[in-house]
Amino acid sequence: MNTLTKLNKKNPFVGSTSNQLSSIAILDPTVPESDRIADGIKPDTATYILENKTDAIEQITTFLAQHTGIESLHIITHGSPGKIYLGTTELNSSNIENYSQQLQQWRNSFTANASIILYGCNVAAGKSGHQFLTQLNQLTGANIAANSQPTGNSKLGGTWDIPQLIPPSNQKPKLAIVETTLKTYSGVLGFAPKVDFTTGNNPRSVSIGDFNGDGKPDLAVANQNSTSASILINTTATGATAPTFSPEVPFTTGTTPVSVSIGDINGDGKPDLAVANLNNGTASILLNTTPTGATTPTFATKVDFVSGTGPESVSIGDINGDGKPDLALTNLNNGTASILLNTTATGATTPTFATPVGFPTGSNPFSVSIGDINGDGKPDLAVANNASTSASILLNTTATNATTPTFATKVDFPTGTSPFSVSIGDINGDGKPDLA
């Protein structure tokens, strides 16, 4: 496993077996002005930067296992209510139990009255904040300090007044950053203000994928009133505090494109586009022909496939287990979800799909998501039914390599009024995918 990279040269870290550290700062390199913060860490605190490509909790756990007698652990990251963002790892009240074994190991490195100070914005805010801090305290045994307000520059609404909240204490924890840096730091440890980028007319759906293979996630946008999908190539510098994208490049789709999904349709290693065209009952497939590292994206001319009446949403998954990404679309006007099995040859320049097979859902199905609901290894469907105030679950019964998809009869579950979208994830950390 990759280890944490040492930043603070004022307090040299002597070998991986040293146990003399008492105060440690873990720094997320994506926070604004991370270099300034690193330079401002007090001399008695060792500072380490996270590796973004490795699970951050495992990184910290591995590092702490090499030490004892740690009195304070300062975690300097982005935050939001009940969450901290550690590089590419998010830790929150919903997934913290997934890390219970690692977090409990932290106890072995801490002193009896050790503290964890979370610097992210708004981490302690609201019920979710209190729940998260309570869970972190219970698992690590440490006192927990966190901010219910933005952390950072006062002109941006920030404060460096981070109180100890669990257990409550009037004695404020000592921060790891020198006063000069606190006063001159110009950012906040939350998300930066939005930056807008031009797309086509009435953007309705967005999906993310690396279209030019440069390692940066780009944007694909379905423009409902433009009969096009826009591709915006990501030009953001690593660690930059503001995103940048090249001007959008439009590619023709069918009429009224309302949803876009990304997958490697022809198995050539490049992410392609699937677009649901509401008003002409088709799904458009646009194969990606962009050279690696190119600054301008290119796609083959769309190929349309009949889907159903009023396709409102498209999602991609391997329904029949043959290694090819298939299509699932909701058909707004006839209360069905269509499955189109992918028959495209590997490396082919023209996509092919089998005739759509429809399965009943609720009324006005607006959104479809794919996930293994019952843990049998087959991707199932979750559908948000806008006019039924319900979500339908359709369990996949398709045999491996079958040329015709099969699903069990839908089972409906009540939702709020007019559900518009559905997503799948493990909310309570029990290993089972839930619906939102």
Coordinates of C-alpha atoms in Angstrom, one line a residue:
M1 CA 0.0 0.0 0.0
N2 CA 1.1 3.5 -0.6
T3 CA 2.1 5.4 2.5
L4 CA 1.5 9.0 3.5
T5 CA 4.0 11.5 2.1
K6 CA 5.8 13.6 4.7
L7 CA 5.5 17.3 4.3
N8 CA 6.7 19.0 7.5
K9 CA 10.5 19.1 7.3
K10 CA 10.8 21.0 10.6
N11 CA 10.1 17.9 12.6
P12 CA 11.9 15.1 10.8
F13 CA 10.1 11.7 10.9
V14 CA 12.8 9.1 11.7
G15 CA 11.9 5.8 10.0
S16 CA 8.6 4.0 9.8
T17 CA 9.0 2.4 13.3
S18 CA 9.4 5.6 15.3
N19 CA 6.8 6.0 18.0
Q20 CA 7.9 9.4 19.4
L21 CA 5.2 11.5 17.6
S22 CA 2.6 13.1 19.9
S23 CA 0.9 15.5 17.4
I24 CA 0.1 14.6 13.8
A25 CA -1.6 16.5 11.0
I26 CA -3.1 14.7 8.0
L27 CA -3.5 17.0 5.1
D28 CA -5.8 16.5 2.1
P29 CA -3.9 18.0 -0.9
T30 CA -7.1 19.1 -2.6
V31 CA -7.9 21.8 0.1
P32 CA -7.3 25.4 -1.1
E33 CA -3.7 26.6 -0.5
S34 CA -2.6 23.3 0.9
D35 CA 1.0 24.3 0.5
R36 CA 0.4 27.4 2.7
I37 CA -1.3 25.3 5.3
A38 CA 1.6 22.8 5.3
D39 CA 4.2 25.5 5.7
G40 CA 2.1 26.9 8.7
I41 CA 2.0 23.7 10.7
K42 CA 3.6 24.1 14.1
P43 CA 7.2 22.6 14.5
D44 CA 6.1 20.1 17.1
T45 CA 3.5 18.5 14.7
A46 CA 4.5 16.1 12.0
T47 CA 2.5 16.7 8.8
Y48 CA 1.5 14.1 6.2
I49 CA -0.3 14.4 2.9
L50 CA -2.8 11.9 1.6
E51 CA -2.3 9.8 -1.5
N52 CA -5.5 10.4 -3.6
K53 CA -5.4 7.0 -5.3
T54 CA -5.5 4.9 -2.1
D55 CA -8.3 4.6 0.5
A56 CA -7.5 7.4 3.0
I57 CA -8.8 5.5 6.1
E58 CA -6.5 2.6 5.3
Q59 CA -3.6 5.0 4.8
I60 CA -4.1 6.7 8.1
T61 CA -4.7 3.3 9.9
T62 CA -1.5 1.8 8.5
F63 CA 0.5 4.9 9.5
L64 CA -1.0 5.1 13.0
A65 CA -0.2 1.4 13.6
Q66 CA 3.5 2.4 13.6
H67 CA 3.1 4.8 16.6
T68 CA 1.9 5.1 20.2
G69 CA 1.5 8.0 22.5
I70 CA -0.4 10.2 20.0
E71 CA -2.2 13.0 21.9
S72 CA -3.7 14.8 18.9
L73 CA -4.6 13.9 15.4
H74 CA -5.5 16.9 13.2
I75 CA -7.4 16.0 10.0
I76 CA -7.3 19.0 7.6
T77 CA -9.8 18.3 4.8
H78 CA -12.9 19.5 3.0
G79 CA -16.1 19.0 5.0
S80 CA -19.9 19.3 5.0
P81 CA -22.5 18.4 7.6
G82 CA -21.8 14.9 8.9
K83 CA -19.0 14.3 6.3
I84 CA -15.3 14.7 5.7
Y85 CA -13.7 14.3 2.3
L86 CA -10.3 12.6 2.4
G87 CA -8.9 12.8 -1.1
T88 CA -11.2 10.4 -3.0
T89 CA -12.6 8.9 0.2
E90 CA -15.7 10.2 1.8
L91 CA -16.3 9.3 5.5
N92 CA -19.9 9.9 6.8
S93 CA -22.4 8.6 9.2
S94 CA -23.8 6.2 6.6
N95 CA -20.5 4.4 5.7
I96 CA -18.4 4.9 8.9
E97 CA -19.4 1.4 10.1
N98 CA -17.6 0.0 7.0
Y99 CA -14.4 1.3 8.5
S100 CA -15.2 0.3 12.1
Q101 CA -12.3 -2.2 12.3
Q102 CA -9.7 0.3 11.1
L103 CA -11.0 3.1 13.3
Q104 CA -11.0 1.0 16.4
Q105 CA -7.4 0.2 15.7
W106 CA -6.6 3.9 16.1
R107 CA -7.2 3.4 19.8
N108 CA -3.9 1.5 20.1
S109 CA -2.0 4.6 19.0
F110 CA -3.8 7.2 21.1
T111 CA -3.2 8.3 24.7
A112 CA -6.1 7.9 27.1
N113 CA -7.2 11.5 26.5
A114 CA -6.3 11.9 22.9
S115 CA -8.2 14.2 20.6
I116 CA -9.2 14.2 16.9
I117 CA -9.6 17.7 15.5
L118 CA -11.6 17.8 12.2
Y119 CA -10.9 21.1 10.3
G120 CA -13.5 20.7 7.5
C121 CA -16.4 23.2 7.1
N122 CA -19.7 22.5 8.8
V123 CA -18.8 18.9 9.8
A124 CA -20.6 19.2 13.2
A125 CA -23.7 20.9 11.8
G126 CA -27.2 19.4 12.3
K127 CA -28.3 16.0 13.3
S128 CA -26.1 14.3 10.8
G129 CA -23.1 16.1 12.2
H130 CA -23.8 15.1 15.7
Q131 CA -24.4 11.5 14.7
F132 CA -21.2 11.4 12.7
L133 CA -19.1 12.8 15.6
T134 CA -20.7 10.4 18.1
Q135 CA -19.9 7.4 15.9
L136 CA -16.3 8.6 15.4
N137 CA -15.9 9.0 19.2
Q138 CA -17.4 5.6 19.9
L139 CA -15.1 3.9 17.4
T140 CA -11.8 5.6 18.2
G141 CA -12.3 6.5 21.8
A142 CA -10.9 10.0 21.2
N143 CA -12.3 13.4 22.1
I144 CA -13.8 14.9 18.9
A145 CA -13.5 18.6 18.0
A146 CA -15.2 19.9 14.9
N147 CA -16.8 23.0 13.4
S148 CA -20.5 23.5 12.8
Q149 CA -19.6 26.7 10.9
P150 CA -17.4 27.2 7.8
T151 CA -13.7 26.8 8.7
G152 CA -11.2 29.4 7.4
N153 CA -11.1 33.0 6.3
S154 CA -13.6 35.2 8.2
K155 CA -14.4 37.3 5.0
L156 CA -15.8 34.1 3.5
G157 CA -17.8 33.4 6.6
G158 CA -15.2 31.2 8.1
T159 CA -13.8 30.8 11.6
W160 CA -10.9 28.9 13.2
D161 CA -12.9 28.5 16.5
I162 CA -13.2 24.7 16.5
P163 CA -14.7 23.5 19.8
Q164 CA -14.4 20.1 21.4
L165 CA -17.9 18.7 21.1
I166 CA -17.7 15.1 22.2
P167 CA -17.5 15.0 25.1
P168 CA -18.5 18.7 25.5
S169 CA -15.7 20.9 26.9
N170 CA -15.1 24.6 27.5
Q171 CA -11.4 24.0 26.9
K172 CA -10.8 24.6 23.2
P173 CA -8.3 22.3 21.5
K174 CA -5.0 23.6 20.4
L175 CA -4.8 23.9 16.6
A176 CA -1.8 22.6 14.7
I177 CA -1.5 25.7 12.5
V178 CA 0.4 28.8 13.6
E179 CA -1.5 32.0 14.2
T180 CA 0.1 33.8 11.3
T181 CA -1.2 31.3 8.8
L182 CA -4.7 31.3 10.4
K183 CA -4.9 35.1 10.0
T184 CA -3.6 35.1 6.4
Y185 CA -5.3 32.0 5.0
S186 CA -7.6 33.2 2.2
G187 CA -9.9 30.2 1.7
V188 CA -12.3 27.9 3.6
L189 CA -12.2 24.2 4.1
G190 CA -15.4 23.4 2.2
F191 CA -16.3 23.4 -1.4
A192 CA -15.4 26.4 -3.5
P193 CA -18.1 28.5 -5.1
K194 CA -19.6 27.1 -8.3
V195 CA -18.1 27.8 -11.6
D196 CA -20.4 27.7 -14.6
F197 CA -19.6 26.3 -18.1
T198 CA -21.6 26.8 -21.2
T199 CA -23.4 23.8 -22.7
G200 CA -26.2 23.5 -25.2
N201 CA -29.8 24.7 -24.8
N202 CA -31.7 23.4 -21.7
P203 CA -29.1 20.9 -20.3
R204 CA -31.2 18.1 -18.8
S205 CA -28.7 15.4 -17.8
V206 CA -25.0 15.1 -17.1
S207 CA -22.6 12.2 -16.8
I208 CA -18.8 12.0 -16.1
G209 CA -16.1 10.0 -17.9
D210 CA -12.5 10.3 -19.2
F211 CA -13.1 10.7 -22.9
N212 CA -9.6 11.6 -24.0
G213 CA -7.8 9.2 -21.7
D214 CA -5.7 11.8 -19.9
G215 CA -6.8 10.7 -16.5
K216 CA -9.1 13.7 -15.9
P217 CA -12.9 13.2 -15.7
D218 CA -14.7 15.1 -18.5
L219 CA -18.4 16.0 -18.8
A220 CA -21.2 14.8 -21.1
V221 CA -24.4 16.8 -21.1
A222 CA -27.8 16.0 -22.8
N223 CA -29.2 19.2 -24.1
Q224 CA -33.0 18.8 -24.3
N225 CA -33.7 21.7 -26.7
S226 CA -30.6 21.4 -28.8
T227 CA -30.8 17.9 -30.3
S228 CA -27.3 17.4 -29.1
A229 CA -25.0 16.1 -26.4
S230 CA -22.1 18.4 -25.3
I231 CA -18.7 17.2 -24.4
L232 CA -16.5 19.4 -22.2
I233 CA -12.9 18.3 -21.8
N234 CA -11.4 18.8 -18.4
T235 CA -8.4 21.1 -18.4
T236 CA -8.2 21.6 -14.6
A237 CA -4.7 21.5 -13.2
T238 CA -3.9 19.0 -10.5
G239 CA -4.7 20.6 -7.1
A240 CA -6.2 23.7 -8.6
T241 CA -8.8 25.5 -6.5
A242 CA -11.0 26.4 -9.5
P243 CA -12.0 24.0 -12.3
T244 CA -11.4 24.7 -16.0
F245 CA -13.0 23.0 -19.1
S246 CA -12.5 23.5 -22.8
P247 CA -15.5 25.0 -24.7
E248 CA -18.3 22.5 -25.2
V249 CA -18.3 20.5 -28.4
P250 CA -21.8 19.4 -29.5
F251 CA -22.6 16.0 -31.1
T252 CA -25.9 15.3 -32.8
T253 CA -28.4 13.0 -31.0
G254 CA -32.1 12.2 -31.6
T255 CA -34.9 14.6 -30.9
T256 CA -35.2 15.9 -27.3
P257 CA -32.2 14.2 -25.6
V258 CA -33.1 14.1 -21.9
S259 CA -30.7 11.6 -20.4
V260 CA -27.1 10.5 -21.1
S261 CA -25.1 7.6 -19.8
I262 CA -21.5 6.5 -20.4
G263 CA -20.0 3.1 -21.0
D264 CA -17.6 1.3 -23.3
I265 CA -20.1 0.0 -25.8
N266 CA -17.7 -1.6 -28.3
G267 CA -15.0 -2.7 -25.9
D268 CA -12.2 -0.6 -27.3
G269 CA -11.3 1.0 -23.9
K270 CA -12.9 4.3 -24.7
P271 CA -16.1 5.5 -23.0
D272 CA -19.0 5.9 -25.4
L273 CA -22.3 7.7 -25.1
A274 CA -25.9 6.4 -24.8
V275 CA -28.6 9.1 -25.1
A276 CA -32.4 8.7 -24.4
N277 CA -34.3 10.7 -27.0
L278 CA -37.7 11.5 -25.5
N279 CA -39.7 12.6 -28.6
N280 CA -38.6 10.0 -31.2
G281 CA -38.6 6.9 -29.1
T282 CA -35.0 6.0 -29.6
A283 CA -31.6 5.7 -27.9
S284 CA -28.6 7.2 -29.7
I285 CA -25.3 5.5 -29.4
L286 CA -22.2 7.6 -30.2
L287 CA -18.9 5.7 -30.3
N288 CA -15.9 7.6 -28.9
T289 CA -13.1 8.1 -31.5
T290 CA -11.1 10.7 -29.4
P291 CA -7.3 10.1 -29.5
T292 CA -5.6 9.8 -26.2
G293 CA -4.7 13.2 -24.9
A294 CA -6.6 15.1 -27.5
T295 CA -7.9 18.5 -26.6
T296 CA -10.9 18.2 -28.9
P297 CA -13.3 15.3 -28.6
T298 CA -14.5 13.3 -31.6
F299 CA -17.4 10.8 -31.8
A300 CA -18.7 8.7 -34.7
T301 CA -22.1 9.7 -36.1
K302 CA -24.9 8.6 -33.9
V303 CA -26.7 5.3 -34.5
D304 CA -30.3 5.2 -33.3
F305 CA -32.1 2.2 -31.8
V306 CA -35.8 1.9 -31.1
S307 CA -36.4 1.9 -27.4
G308 CA -40.0 2.5 -26.4
T309 CA -42.6 5.3 -26.2
G310 CA -41.1 8.4 -24.6
P311 CA -37.7 7.2 -23.3
E312 CA -37.0 9.4 -20.3
S313 CA -33.9 7.9 -18.8
V314 CA -31.1 5.6 -19.8
S315 CA -28.7 3.5 -17.7
I316 CA -25.9 1.1 -18.7
G317 CA -25.2 -2.3 -17.2
D318 CA -24.3 -5.9 -18.2
I319 CA -27.8 -7.4 -18.0
N320 CA -26.9 -10.9 -19.4
G321 CA -23.4 -11.3 -18.0
D322 CA -21.7 -11.5 -21.3
G323 CA -19.2 -8.7 -20.6
K324 CA -21.0 -6.2 -22.9
P325 CA -22.7 -3.1 -21.4
D326 CA -26.5 -3.3 -22.2
L327 CA -29.1 -0.5 -22.1
A328 CA -32.0 0.0 -19.7
L329 CA -34.5 2.8 -20.6
T330 CA -37.7 4.0 -18.9
N331 CA -40.6 4.7 -21.3
L332 CA -42.6 7.6 -19.9
N333 CA -45.7 7.1 -22.0
N334 CA -46.4 3.4 -21.6
G335 CA -45.2 2.5 -18.1
T336 CA -42.4 0.2 -19.1
A337 CA -38.6 -0.2 -18.9
S338 CA -36.9 -1.5 -22.1
I339 CA -33.8 -3.6 -22.1
L340 CA -31.6 -3.6 -25.2
L341 CA -28.9 -6.2 -25.1
N342 CA -25.6 -5.2 -26.7
T343 CA -24.5 -7.3 -29.6
T344 CA -21.7 -5.1 -30.7
A345 CA -18.5 -6.9 -31.7
T346 CA -15.3 -5.9 -29.8
G347 CA -13.7 -3.0 -31.6
A348 CA -16.5 -2.6 -34.1
T349 CA -17.0 0.9 -35.5
T350 CA -20.8 0.5 -35.7
P351 CA -22.8 -0.5 -32.6
T352 CA -25.5 -3.1 -32.7
F353 CA -28.3 -4.0 -30.2
A354 CA -31.0 -6.6 -30.0
T355 CA -34.7 -5.6 -30.3
P356 CA -35.9 -3.9 -27.1
V357 CA -37.8 -6.1 -24.6
G358 CA -40.2 -4.1 -22.3
F359 CA -41.1 -4.8 -18.7
P360 CA -44.0 -3.2 -16.8
T361 CA -43.1 -0.5 -14.2
G362 CA -45.3 2.1 -12.5
S363 CA -46.9 5.0 -14.2
N364 CA -44.7 7.6 -15.8
P365 CA -41.3 6.0 -15.1
F366 CA -38.9 9.0 -15.0
S367 CA -35.6 7.4 -14.0
V368 CA -33.9 4.0 -14.0
S369 CA -30.8 2.8 -12.1
I370 CA -29.0 -0.5 -12.2
G371 CA -27.7 -2.4 -9.2
D372 CA -27.6 -5.9 -7.7
I373 CA -30.5 -5.6 -5.2
N374 CA -30.7 -9.2 -4.0
G375 CA -27.0 -10.0 -4.1
D376 CA -27.2 -12.8 -6.7
G377 CA -24.6 -11.2 -9.0
K378 CA -27.1 -10.0 -11.6
P379 CA -27.8 -6.3 -12.1
D380 CA -31.4 -5.5 -11.2
L381 CA -33.5 -2.4 -12.0
A382 CA -34.8 0.4 -9.8
V383 CA -37.3 2.7 -11.3
A384 CA -38.8 6.0 -10.0
N385 CA -42.5 6.2 -11.1
N386 CA -43.4 9.9 -11.2
A387 CA -47.2 9.4 -11.4
S388 CA -47.4 6.4 -9.1
T389 CA -45.5 7.9 -6.1
S390 CA -43.5 4.7 -6.0
A391 CA -40.3 3.0 -6.9
S392 CA -40.4 -0.3 -8.8
I393 CA -37.8 -3.0 -8.3
L394 CA -37.4 -5.5 -11.1
L395 CA -35.2 -8.4 -10.2
N396 CA -33.0 -9.7 -13.1
T397 CA -33.6 -13.4 -13.9
T398 CA -31.7 -13.3 -17.2
A399 CA -29.5 -16.4 -17.8
T400 CA -25.8 -15.8 -18.5
N401 CA -25.2 -15.1 -22.2
A402 CA -29.0 -15.3 -22.9
T403 CA -30.1 -13.4 -26.0
T404 CA -33.4 -12.4 -24.5
P405 CA -33.6 -10.6 -21.1
T406 CA -36.0 -11.7 -18.4
F407 CA -37.1 -10.0 -15.2
A408 CA -39.4 -10.9 -12.3
T409 CA -42.6 -9.0 -12.0
K410 CA -42.1 -5.6 -10.5
V411 CA -42.5 -4.9 -6.8
D412 CA -43.5 -1.4 -5.9
F413 CA -42.5 0.6 -2.8
P414 CA -44.1 3.9 -1.7
T415 CA -42.0 7.0 -2.0
G416 CA -42.7 10.7 -1.6
T417 CA -44.8 12.7 -4.1
S418 CA -43.8 12.6 -7.8
P419 CA -40.4 10.8 -7.5
F420 CA -38.2 12.2 -10.4
S421 CA -35.0 10.3 -9.9
V422 CA -33.6 7.1 -8.3
S423 CA -30.1 6.1 -7.3
I424 CA -28.7 3.0 -5.6
G425 CA -26.1 2.8 -2.8
D426 CA -25.4 1.1 0.6
I427 CA -26.9 3.7 3.0
N428 CA -26.6 1.8 6.2
G429 CA -23.3 -0.1 5.5
D430 CA -24.8 -3.6 5.7
G431 CA -23.5 -4.5 2.3
K432 CA -26.9 -4.3 0.7
P433 CA -27.8 -1.6 -2.0
D434 CA -30.5 0.8 -0.8
L435 CA -32.6 3.3 -2.8
A436 CA -32.6 7.1 -2.7

